[in-house]
Amino acid sequence: MKKAKILFNNIKALRNYHQHRIELNNPPSFIWLEPTNHCNLKCIMCPNGTDMVNVQKGRMEYELYKNIIDEIKDYASSITLAIGGESMMHSEFFDMIKYASSNGIKVLLNTNATLLNREKADLLLESGVSSVSFAFDGFNKEMYEKARVGSNFDKTLENILYFLELKKKKMLKLPYTVLSILMLEIGNYTEEEKCSFLKRFNNLIDEVRLREVSTWGNTFKDTDEFSFRKHNGFFAPCSRIWSTTCIMWNGDVVPCIYNANHEYVLGNIKDNGLLDIWNNQKIVQLRKSMLEGTYLDISPLCENCIVLGTPTMLGIPSGIRLTLTDAVTNIIGYNFEKFALYFANKLKRGKFSSVTLN
C-alpha cells in the first residue's frame, strides 16, 4: 500500500511541476540526510575537501535522527545517508541504517569506502542498507589518488572487493551495489588498464557507472582542476524542489545537496515539522523564482547546476526522474535503475549524464 502511495505522490509531483504549482499537495518522497559533514579525504571536486565549507562541522544527534525518521516514515520512500561528509565517521551510523530500515524506509549510502574495513563490511551487510554506491574515481592509482586526495588506491579497492566478495559468499541480493566513477578527465590510462580494472568486479558488483561531474552549482564553475560540462543556457525549473529535500547534520533543511554552506536554509527540523517547511514561504518563493527564471536572485548557487542544465526526457525533468525511478524500484526491484539508465542513453545516443559500463 505504501509503495503505491509513494508512486502516486511522485505522479502528483510531476503534475504539480507541469501545472506550475508552488504550494504542493505531495510530500517529498526522497530525502537526503547528513549524518555528519566531517570527511577524511580532500577530494578536488568537493567543497568540503577543498576547504570551501565554512559552516560548523558536527554530527547529527541520534535522537534527532530518530525523530526525523519517525516523522517521515509514512511518506518517505528512501533516504540517502550522505551529503557533505563521509557518513561512516558517525559513531552511530549502523544504528541509523537499522532504524530507518526497520521503519520501512530504503536506505541508500554513498561512501568513499576508505573506512570500510572487514568489521564494518559485516556490520554494513547486516544493517539492512538497500543500496551502496562506492565513489572510486579512476581506473588506476594515479587517477584515483589525484582526485581522492588522502586515499590509498590499493587499500580502498581491497575494502570494496572484500565487501562484494562477502556479500556474494552470504548469497545476499541486497544491497544493490554501484561503483561510481566521475568523468573528471585527470590523469591518463590505457584501455588495457581500464579493462583490467573493470574485470576485477566481474560477477561481484551490480553496476559500474560512469557519471558526469557536478560543479556543486557555481562552486567549481571556474575551476581548471577537473573537466565538467558548462551550462549551455538551457533552463528547466529545478524539479528537485517539487519532490525531494535535504536535512543537514544540525537539522537545517535546505533545498539541495549542493548547499554545503547552508546557503539557503528553509527552516530547521527542530523548530518545525518537515511538511510545514515543505510549503513555507521560503521554498514557495524559490519554486516561484524557478518558474519565472529569476532563481539566481534568490539562490546564486544554482548557476551552472547539472540538474538545471539537463533537459527533460519524455516530459519528465531530471530531479523527478530520480524520485519516479526510486518509486518504481520499490515495486519491481533495483534492476529497473539499470534499465532506466540504459534507456536514457538510448534516447540521448549515449550522451546522458551517466552510463553503465557493465
mmCIF file of C-alpha atoms in Angstrom:
data_model
loop_
_atom_site.group_PDB
_atom_site.id
_atom_site.type_symbol
_atom_site.label_atom_id
_atom_site.label_comp_id
_atom_site.label_asym_id
_atom_site.label_seq_id
_atom_site.Cartn_x
_atom_site.Cartn_y
_atom_site.Cartn_z
ATOM 1 C CA MET A 1 0.000 0.000 0.000
ATOM 2 C CA LYS A 2 2.809 2.421 0.920
ATOM 3 C CA LYS A 3 4.661 1.646 -2.331
ATOM 4 C CA ALA A 4 1.608 2.535 -4.421
ATOM 5 C CA LYS A 5 1.074 5.707 -2.376
ATOM 6 C CA ILE A 6 4.671 6.802 -2.941
ATOM 7 C CA LEU A 7 4.349 6.223 -6.690
ATOM 8 C CA PHE A 8 1.085 8.199 -6.719
ATOM 9 C CA ASN A 9 2.748 11.061 -4.798
ATOM 10 C CA ASN A 10 5.501 11.200 -7.410
ATOM 11 C CA ILE A 11 2.944 11.342 -10.192
ATOM 12 C CA LYS A 12 1.311 14.219 -8.290
ATOM 13 C CA ALA A 13 4.717 15.900 -8.013
ATOM 14 C CA LEU A 14 5.165 15.663 -11.789
ATOM 15 C CA ARG A 15 1.672 17.032 -12.370
ATOM 16 C CA ASN A 16 2.232 19.874 -9.906
ATOM 17 C CA TYR A 17 5.507 20.688 -11.627
ATOM 18 C CA HIS A 18 3.929 20.876 -15.087
ATOM 19 C CA GLN A 19 0.978 22.854 -13.735
ATOM 20 C CA HIS A 20 3.416 25.321 -12.126
ATOM 21 C CA ARG A 21 2.025 24.845 -8.640
ATOM 22 C CA ILE A 22 4.240 26.278 -5.936
ATOM 23 C CA GLU A 23 2.266 25.071 -2.913
ATOM 24 C CA LEU A 24 2.260 21.307 -3.163
ATOM 25 C CA ASN A 25 -0.132 18.550 -2.136
ATOM 26 C CA ASN A 26 2.587 15.916 -2.428
ATOM 27 C CA PRO A 27 5.218 15.366 0.277
ATOM 28 C CA PRO A 28 8.898 14.833 -0.559
ATOM 29 C CA SER A 29 9.471 11.123 -1.117
ATOM 30 C CA PHE A 30 13.259 11.160 -1.441
ATOM 31 C CA ILE A 31 15.260 12.742 1.357
ATOM 32 C CA TRP A 32 18.974 13.297 1.805
ATOM 33 C CA LEU A 33 20.055 13.100 5.435
ATOM 34 C CA GLU A 34 23.504 14.161 6.566
ATOM 35 C CA PRO A 35 24.885 12.117 9.476
ATOM 36 C CA THR A 36 27.995 14.329 9.500
ATOM 37 C CA ASN A 37 29.834 16.877 7.386
ATOM 38 C CA HIS A 38 33.193 15.633 8.620
ATOM 39 C CA CYS A 39 35.277 13.863 5.991
ATOM 40 C CA ASN A 40 38.612 12.070 5.988
ATOM 41 C CA LEU A 41 39.611 12.995 2.410
ATOM 42 C CA LYS A 42 40.440 16.176 0.486
ATOM 43 C CA CYS A 43 38.769 15.478 -2.853
ATOM 44 C CA ILE A 44 39.409 18.061 -5.563
ATOM 45 C CA MET A 45 35.751 18.146 -6.722
ATOM 46 C CA CYS A 46 34.195 18.584 -3.275
ATOM 47 C CA PRO A 47 33.750 21.887 -1.405
ATOM 48 C CA ASN A 48 34.480 20.100 1.854
ATOM 49 C CA GLY A 49 37.711 18.615 0.538
ATOM 50 C CA THR A 50 38.880 21.944 -0.868
ATOM 51 C CA ASP A 51 38.249 23.803 2.412
ATOM 52 C CA MET A 52 35.341 25.800 0.983
ATOM 53 C CA VAL A 53 32.900 24.749 3.720
ATOM 54 C CA ASN A 54 32.650 27.482 6.325
ATOM 55 C CA VAL A 55 29.736 26.201 8.407
ATOM 56 C CA GLN A 56 30.325 24.416 11.680
ATOM 57 C CA LYS A 57 31.348 20.784 11.428
ATOM 58 C CA GLY A 58 29.426 18.269 13.501
ATOM 59 C CA ARG A 59 27.468 15.041 13.766
ATOM 60 C CA MET A 60 23.702 14.605 13.885
ATOM 61 C CA GLU A 61 22.421 13.625 17.325
ATOM 62 C CA TYR A 62 20.914 10.155 17.234
ATOM 63 C CA GLU A 63 17.716 11.260 18.986
ATOM 64 C CA LEU A 64 17.230 13.972 16.376
ATOM 65 C CA TYR A 65 17.748 11.389 13.649
ATOM 66 C CA LYS A 66 15.169 9.055 15.183
ATOM 67 C CA ASN A 67 12.662 11.905 15.458
ATOM 68 C CA ILE A 68 13.161 12.660 11.768
ATOM 69 C CA ILE A 69 12.614 9.028 10.767
ATOM 70 C CA ASP A 70 9.503 8.836 12.959
ATOM 71 C CA GLU A 71 8.132 11.894 11.180
ATOM 72 C CA ILE A 72 8.882 10.896 7.572
ATOM 73 C CA LYS A 73 8.304 7.130 7.675
ATOM 74 C CA ASP A 74 4.734 7.333 6.348
ATOM 75 C CA TYR A 75 5.633 9.156 3.136
ATOM 76 C CA ALA A 76 9.374 8.753 2.518
ATOM 77 C CA SER A 77 10.471 6.109 0.055
ATOM 78 C CA SER A 78 14.229 6.454 0.508
ATOM 79 C CA ILE A 79 16.886 8.362 2.374
ATOM 80 C CA THR A 80 20.444 8.819 1.210
ATOM 81 C CA LEU A 81 22.703 8.926 4.242
ATOM 82 C CA ALA A 82 25.296 11.305 2.833
ATOM 83 C CA ILE A 83 25.559 14.923 1.796
ATOM 84 C CA GLY A 84 28.737 16.789 2.661
ATOM 85 C CA GLY A 85 30.807 14.256 4.581
ATOM 86 C CA GLU A 86 31.791 10.608 4.945
ATOM 87 C CA SER A 87 28.902 9.028 6.839
ATOM 88 C CA MET A 88 30.935 6.155 8.253
ATOM 89 C CA MET A 89 32.666 8.688 10.502
ATOM 90 C CA HIS A 90 29.461 8.868 12.583
ATOM 91 C CA SER A 91 29.764 6.596 15.623
ATOM 92 C CA GLU A 92 26.098 5.500 15.392
ATOM 93 C CA PHE A 93 25.967 5.165 11.631
ATOM 94 C CA PHE A 94 24.939 1.500 11.505
ATOM 95 C CA ASP A 95 22.221 2.100 14.089
ATOM 96 C CA MET A 96 20.932 4.870 11.851
ATOM 97 C CA ILE A 97 20.590 2.472 8.930
ATOM 98 C CA LYS A 98 18.849 -0.149 11.049
ATOM 99 C CA TYR A 99 16.372 2.327 12.492
ATOM 100 C CA ALA A 100 15.298 3.688 9.115
ATOM 101 C CA SER A 101 15.161 0.244 7.527
ATOM 102 C CA SER A 102 13.065 -1.145 10.384
ATOM 103 C CA ASN A 103 10.600 1.693 9.744
ATOM 104 C CA GLY A 104 10.108 0.755 6.104
ATOM 105 C CA ILE A 105 12.439 3.301 4.520
ATOM 106 C CA LYS A 106 15.034 2.257 1.957
ATOM 107 C CA VAL A 107 18.492 3.440 2.985
ATOM 108 C CA LEU A 108 20.962 4.402 0.278
ATOM 109 C CA LEU A 109 24.610 5.047 1.023
ATOM 110 C CA ASN A 110 27.265 6.966 -0.900
ATOM 111 C CA THR A 111 30.709 6.278 0.559
ATOM 112 C CA ASN A 112 34.359 6.700 -0.340
ATOM 113 C CA ALA A 113 34.902 3.221 1.236
ATOM 114 C CA THR A 114 38.210 4.183 2.832
ATOM 115 C CA LEU A 115 36.847 3.277 6.285
ATOM 116 C CA LEU A 116 35.089 0.095 5.134
ATOM 117 C CA ASN A 117 37.302 -2.409 6.947
ATOM 118 C CA ARG A 118 36.333 -6.060 7.459
ATOM 119 C CA GLU A 119 34.416 -5.432 10.655
ATOM 120 C CA LYS A 120 32.423 -2.615 9.079
ATOM 121 C CA ALA A 121 31.785 -4.697 5.962
ATOM 122 C CA ASP A 122 29.990 -7.244 8.154
ATOM 123 C CA LEU A 123 28.078 -4.537 10.003
ATOM 124 C CA LEU A 124 27.012 -2.877 6.762
ATOM 125 C CA LEU A 125 25.738 -6.120 5.263
ATOM 126 C CA GLU A 126 23.754 -6.823 8.429
ATOM 127 C CA SER A 127 22.370 -3.282 8.746
ATOM 128 C CA GLY A 128 19.537 -3.501 6.227
ATOM 129 C CA VAL A 129 21.025 -0.959 3.792
ATOM 130 C CA SER A 130 19.335 -1.211 0.387
ATOM 131 C CA SER A 131 21.939 0.315 -1.917
ATOM 132 C CA VAL A 132 25.623 1.186 -1.639
ATOM 133 C CA SER A 133 27.427 3.424 -4.111
ATOM 134 C CA PHE A 134 31.214 3.364 -3.891
ATOM 135 C CA ALA A 135 32.839 6.607 -5.078
ATOM 136 C CA PHE A 136 36.000 5.451 -6.819
ATOM 137 C CA ASP A 137 37.132 7.940 -9.436
ATOM 138 C CA GLY A 138 39.815 6.341 -11.551
ATOM 139 C CA PHE A 139 40.972 3.225 -13.365
ATOM 140 C CA ASN A 140 44.474 3.399 -11.923
ATOM 141 C CA LYS A 141 46.361 4.659 -8.885
ATOM 142 C CA GLU A 142 47.390 7.970 -10.462
ATOM 143 C CA MET A 143 43.846 8.975 -11.478
ATOM 144 C CA TYR A 144 42.219 7.873 -8.240
ATOM 145 C CA GLU A 145 44.669 9.395 -5.779
ATOM 146 C CA LYS A 146 44.845 12.656 -7.737
ATOM 147 C CA ALA A 147 41.065 13.030 -7.286
ATOM 148 C CA ARG A 148 40.603 11.483 -3.860
ATOM 149 C CA VAL A 149 43.440 13.215 -2.043
ATOM 150 C CA GLY A 150 44.449 11.384 1.123
ATOM 151 C CA SER A 151 43.208 7.992 -0.056
ATOM 152 C CA ASN A 152 45.099 4.839 -0.982
ATOM 153 C CA PHE A 153 44.140 3.155 -4.260
ATOM 154 C CA ASP A 154 45.099 -0.399 -3.300
ATOM 155 C CA LYS A 155 43.694 -0.309 0.218
ATOM 156 C CA THR A 156 40.332 1.203 -0.772
ATOM 157 C CA LEU A 157 39.979 -1.174 -3.714
ATOM 158 C CA GLU A 158 40.683 -4.053 -1.332
ATOM 159 C CA ASN A 159 37.954 -2.776 1.020
ATOM 160 C CA ILE A 160 35.386 -2.681 -1.775
ATOM 161 C CA LEU A 161 36.279 -6.069 -3.223
ATOM 162 C CA TYR A 162 36.205 -7.692 0.208
ATOM 163 C CA PHE A 163 32.738 -6.270 0.830
ATOM 164 C CA LEU A 164 31.480 -7.523 -2.536
ATOM 165 C CA GLU A 165 33.007 -10.973 -2.068
ATOM 166 C CA LEU A 166 31.482 -11.213 1.421
ATOM 167 C CA LYS A 167 28.081 -10.250 0.052
ATOM 168 C CA LYS A 168 28.422 -12.950 -2.622
ATOM 169 C CA LYS A 169 29.544 -15.521 -0.047
ATOM 170 C CA LYS A 170 26.494 -14.741 2.079
ATOM 171 C CA MET A 171 24.299 -15.043 -1.073
ATOM 172 C CA LEU A 172 22.637 -11.688 -0.432
ATOM 173 C CA LYS A 173 20.625 -9.895 -3.120
ATOM 174 C CA LEU A 174 20.847 -6.587 -1.304
ATOM 175 C CA PRO A 175 22.383 -4.122 -1.011
ATOM 176 C CA TYR A 176 22.385 -3.195 -4.679
ATOM 177 C CA THR A 177 25.967 -2.158 -5.350
ATOM 178 C CA VAL A 178 27.319 0.503 -7.694
ATOM 179 C CA LEU A 179 30.888 1.516 -8.446
ATOM 180 C CA SER A 180 30.570 5.216 -9.285
ATOM 181 C CA ILE A 181 33.338 6.782 -11.391
ATOM 182 C CA LEU A 182 33.299 10.507 -12.153
ATOM 183 C CA MET A 183 34.393 11.693 -15.607
ATOM 184 C CA LEU A 184 36.996 14.084 -14.219
ATOM 185 C CA GLU A 185 39.464 13.593 -17.083
ATOM 186 C CA ILE A 186 42.520 13.837 -14.855
ATOM 187 C CA GLY A 187 45.487 11.528 -15.252
ATOM 188 C CA ASN A 188 45.993 9.008 -18.029
ATOM 189 C CA TYR A 189 45.043 5.389 -18.516
ATOM 190 C CA THR A 190 45.233 2.792 -21.242
ATOM 191 C CA GLU A 191 42.353 0.649 -22.469
ATOM 192 C CA GLU A 192 44.227 -2.334 -21.105
ATOM 193 C CA GLU A 193 44.330 -0.735 -17.646
ATOM 194 C CA LYS A 194 40.632 0.091 -17.838
ATOM 195 C CA CYS A 195 39.659 -3.441 -18.876
ATOM 196 C CA SER A 196 41.909 -4.993 -16.250
ATOM 197 C CA PHE A 197 40.418 -2.759 -13.549
ATOM 198 C CA LEU A 198 36.804 -3.462 -14.514
ATOM 199 C CA LYS A 199 37.486 -7.201 -14.790
ATOM 200 C CA ARG A 200 38.119 -7.324 -11.042
ATOM 201 C CA PHE A 201 34.438 -6.570 -10.482
ATOM 202 C CA ASN A 202 33.062 -9.286 -12.778
ATOM 203 C CA ASN A 203 30.292 -11.291 -11.088
ATOM 204 C CA LEU A 204 30.668 -9.175 -7.952
ATOM 205 C CA ILE A 205 29.106 -5.764 -8.482
ATOM 206 C CA ASP A 206 25.636 -4.963 -9.782
ATOM 207 C CA GLU A 207 26.663 -1.924 -11.774
ATOM 208 C CA VAL A 208 29.699 0.132 -12.759
ATOM 209 C CA ARG A 209 28.516 3.642 -13.531
ATOM 210 C CA LEU A 210 30.447 6.415 -15.281
ATOM 211 C CA ARG A 211 28.995 9.767 -14.174
ATOM 212 C CA GLU A 212 29.171 13.350 -15.341
ATOM 213 C CA VAL A 213 30.852 15.669 -12.845
ATOM 214 C CA SER A 214 28.831 18.131 -10.798
ATOM 215 C CA THR A 215 30.306 21.561 -10.120
ATOM 216 C CA TRP A 216 28.133 21.903 -6.995
ATOM 217 C CA GLY A 217 26.227 24.658 -8.744
ATOM 218 C CA ASN A 218 28.539 27.650 -9.134
ATOM 219 C CA THR A 219 31.079 26.388 -6.572
ATOM 220 C CA PHE A 220 33.512 24.999 -9.150
ATOM 221 C CA LYS A 221 32.230 26.689 -12.300
ATOM 222 C CA ASP A 222 35.622 28.340 -12.945
ATOM 223 C CA THR A 223 37.906 25.518 -11.849
ATOM 224 C CA ASP A 224 40.603 24.048 -14.059
ATOM 225 C CA GLU A 225 41.303 21.176 -11.660
ATOM 226 C CA PHE A 226 38.933 18.819 -13.490
ATOM 227 C CA SER A 227 36.704 18.729 -16.563
ATOM 228 C CA PHE A 228 32.962 19.318 -16.491
ATOM 229 C CA ARG A 229 30.099 20.314 -18.771
ATOM 230 C CA LYS A 230 29.367 24.011 -18.650
ATOM 231 C CA HIS A 231 25.764 25.160 -18.536
ATOM 232 C CA ASN A 232 24.760 25.823 -22.136
ATOM 233 C CA GLY A 233 21.951 28.233 -21.344
ATOM 234 C CA PHE A 234 19.250 25.572 -21.267
ATOM 235 C CA PHE A 235 16.796 26.231 -18.459
ATOM 236 C CA ALA A 236 14.236 23.967 -16.843
ATOM 237 C CA PRO A 237 12.842 24.746 -13.383
ATOM 238 C CA CYS A 238 14.642 22.551 -10.860
ATOM 239 C CA SER A 239 12.145 19.791 -10.188
ATOM 240 C CA ARG A 240 14.052 18.557 -7.158
ATOM 241 C CA ILE A 241 12.211 21.086 -5.024
ATOM 242 C CA TRP A 242 8.951 19.521 -6.170
ATOM 243 C CA SER A 243 9.892 16.021 -4.952
ATOM 244 C CA THR A 244 12.995 15.952 -2.717
ATOM 245 C CA THR A 245 14.560 17.736 0.227
ATOM 246 C CA CYS A 246 17.723 17.689 2.342
ATOM 247 C CA ILE A 247 18.312 17.736 6.081
ATOM 248 C CA MET A 248 21.767 18.691 7.326
ATOM 249 C CA TRP A 249 23.507 17.326 10.416
ATOM 250 C CA ASN A 250 22.291 20.210 12.636
ATOM 251 C CA GLY A 251 18.658 19.969 11.472
ATOM 252 C CA ASP A 252 18.808 22.722 8.862
ATOM 253 C CA VAL A 253 16.549 21.933 5.911
ATOM 254 C CA VAL A 254 17.946 23.086 2.560
ATOM 255 C CA PRO A 255 16.546 22.660 -0.942
ATOM 256 C CA CYS A 256 19.545 20.901 -2.428
ATOM 257 C CA ILE A 257 22.580 18.779 -1.567
ATOM 258 C CA TYR A 258 24.816 21.429 -3.119
ATOM 259 C CA ASN A 259 24.037 23.824 -0.235
ATOM 260 C CA ALA A 260 27.225 22.733 1.530
ATOM 261 C CA ASN A 261 27.445 26.055 3.345
ATOM 262 C CA HIS A 262 23.709 26.095 4.143
ATOM 263 C CA GLU A 263 23.356 28.979 1.675
ATOM 264 C CA TYR A 264 19.556 28.890 1.554
ATOM 265 C CA VAL A 265 18.078 27.474 4.761
ATOM 266 C CA LEU A 266 14.348 26.804 4.546
ATOM 267 C CA GLY A 267 13.954 26.103 8.251
ATOM 268 C CA ASN A 268 15.159 23.772 10.966
ATOM 269 C CA ILE A 269 13.582 20.416 11.709
ATOM 270 C CA LYS A 270 13.993 21.062 15.440
ATOM 271 C CA ASP A 271 11.623 24.005 15.208
ATOM 272 C CA ASN A 272 9.065 22.937 12.592
ATOM 273 C CA GLY A 273 7.827 19.719 11.034
ATOM 274 C CA LEU A 274 9.210 18.829 7.622
ATOM 275 C CA LEU A 275 5.828 19.081 5.922
ATOM 276 C CA ASP A 276 5.406 22.602 7.308
ATOM 277 C CA ILE A 277 8.821 23.561 5.952
ATOM 278 C CA TRP A 278 7.949 21.847 2.641
ATOM 279 C CA ASN A 279 5.380 24.550 1.873
ATOM 280 C CA ASN A 280 6.677 27.523 3.844
ATOM 281 C CA GLN A 281 7.277 30.976 2.399
ATOM 282 C CA LYS A 282 10.967 30.448 1.581
ATOM 283 C CA ILE A 283 10.555 27.341 -0.543
ATOM 284 C CA VAL A 284 7.382 28.637 -2.204
ATOM 285 C CA GLN A 285 9.346 31.747 -3.144
ATOM 286 C CA LEU A 286 12.164 29.579 -4.531
ATOM 287 C CA ARG A 287 9.747 27.489 -6.635
ATOM 288 C CA LYS A 288 8.166 30.689 -7.950
ATOM 289 C CA SER A 289 11.560 32.095 -8.902
ATOM 290 C CA MET A 290 12.381 28.850 -10.705
ATOM 291 C CA LEU A 291 9.251 29.181 -12.824
ATOM 292 C CA GLU A 292 9.946 32.858 -13.538
ATOM 293 C CA GLY A 293 13.641 32.337 -14.312
ATOM 294 C CA THR A 294 14.740 34.690 -11.525
ATOM 295 C CA TYR A 295 16.136 31.936 -9.306
ATOM 296 C CA LEU A 296 19.703 33.332 -9.304
ATOM 297 C CA ASP A 297 18.447 36.394 -7.444
ATOM 298 C CA ILE A 298 17.496 34.087 -4.583
ATOM 299 C CA SER A 299 19.972 31.259 -4.993
ATOM 300 C CA PRO A 300 23.150 32.251 -6.896
ATOM 301 C CA LEU A 301 24.477 28.775 -6.073
ATOM 302 C CA CYS A 302 22.209 27.344 -8.801
ATOM 303 C CA GLU A 303 24.362 28.788 -11.579
ATOM 304 C CA ASN A 304 25.825 26.059 -13.810
ATOM 305 C CA CYS A 305 23.911 23.356 -11.915
ATOM 306 C CA ILE A 306 23.938 19.945 -13.561
ATOM 307 C CA VAL A 307 20.263 19.414 -12.694
ATOM 308 C CA LEU A 308 19.130 22.693 -14.247
ATOM 309 C CA GLY A 309 21.346 22.017 -17.252
ATOM 310 C CA THR A 310 19.852 18.591 -18.023
ATOM 311 C CA PRO A 311 16.854 18.546 -20.396
ATOM 312 C CA THR A 312 13.598 16.777 -19.686
ATOM 313 C CA MET A 313 13.062 13.307 -21.126
ATOM 314 C CA LEU A 314 9.598 12.207 -22.208
ATOM 315 C CA GLY A 315 8.275 15.212 -20.296
ATOM 316 C CA ILE A 316 9.994 14.175 -17.047
ATOM 317 C CA PRO A 317 12.597 16.617 -15.651
ATOM 318 C CA SER A 318 15.863 15.487 -14.118
ATOM 319 C CA GLY A 319 15.008 15.772 -10.400
ATOM 320 C CA ILE A 320 11.667 13.991 -10.654
ATOM 321 C CA ARG A 321 13.235 11.273 -12.806
ATOM 322 C CA LEU A 322 15.233 10.366 -9.712
ATOM 323 C CA THR A 323 12.202 10.056 -7.446
ATOM 324 C CA LEU A 324 9.986 8.330 -10.021
ATOM 325 C CA THR A 325 12.710 5.773 -10.707
ATOM 326 C CA ASP A 326 13.056 5.239 -6.973
ATOM 327 C CA ALA A 327 9.285 4.771 -6.602
ATOM 328 C CA VAL A 328 9.137 2.213 -9.434
ATOM 329 C CA THR A 329 12.180 0.450 -7.956
ATOM 330 C CA ASN A 330 10.113 -0.109 -4.802
ATOM 331 C CA ILE A 331 7.731 -2.219 -6.862
ATOM 332 C CA ILE A 332 9.852 -4.092 -9.396
ATOM 333 C CA GLY A 333 13.368 -4.069 -7.923
ATOM 334 C CA TYR A 334 16.718 -2.378 -8.377
ATOM 335 C CA ASN A 335 17.442 -3.712 -11.847
ATOM 336 C CA PHE A 336 14.930 -1.119 -13.042
ATOM 337 C CA GLU A 337 17.505 1.587 -12.269
ATOM 338 C CA LYS A 338 19.981 -0.084 -14.592
ATOM 339 C CA PHE A 339 17.346 -0.426 -17.300
ATOM 340 C CA ALA A 340 16.256 3.208 -16.897
ATOM 341 C CA LEU A 341 19.839 4.387 -17.328
ATOM 342 C CA TYR A 342 20.273 2.182 -20.399
ATOM 343 C CA PHE A 343 17.026 3.544 -21.875
ATOM 344 C CA ALA A 344 18.048 7.144 -21.157
ATOM 345 C CA ASN A 345 21.323 6.647 -23.002
ATOM 346 C CA LYS A 346 19.467 5.146 -25.953
ATOM 347 C CA LEU A 347 17.265 8.221 -26.124
ATOM 348 C CA LYS A 348 20.239 10.555 -25.798
ATOM 349 C CA ARG A 349 22.501 8.494 -28.094
ATOM 350 C CA GLY A 350 24.975 7.709 -25.357
ATOM 351 C CA LYS A 351 25.245 11.303 -24.146
ATOM 352 C CA PHE A 352 23.217 11.059 -20.952
ATOM 353 C CA SER A 353 24.765 12.288 -17.684
ATOM 354 C CA SER A 354 25.513 8.709 -16.570
ATOM 355 C CA VAL A 355 26.281 5.499 -18.396
ATOM 356 C CA THR A 356 26.564 1.892 -17.226
ATOM 357 C CA LEU A 357 29.783 0.130 -18.191
ATOM 358 C CA ASN A 358 28.775 -3.456 -17.367
#
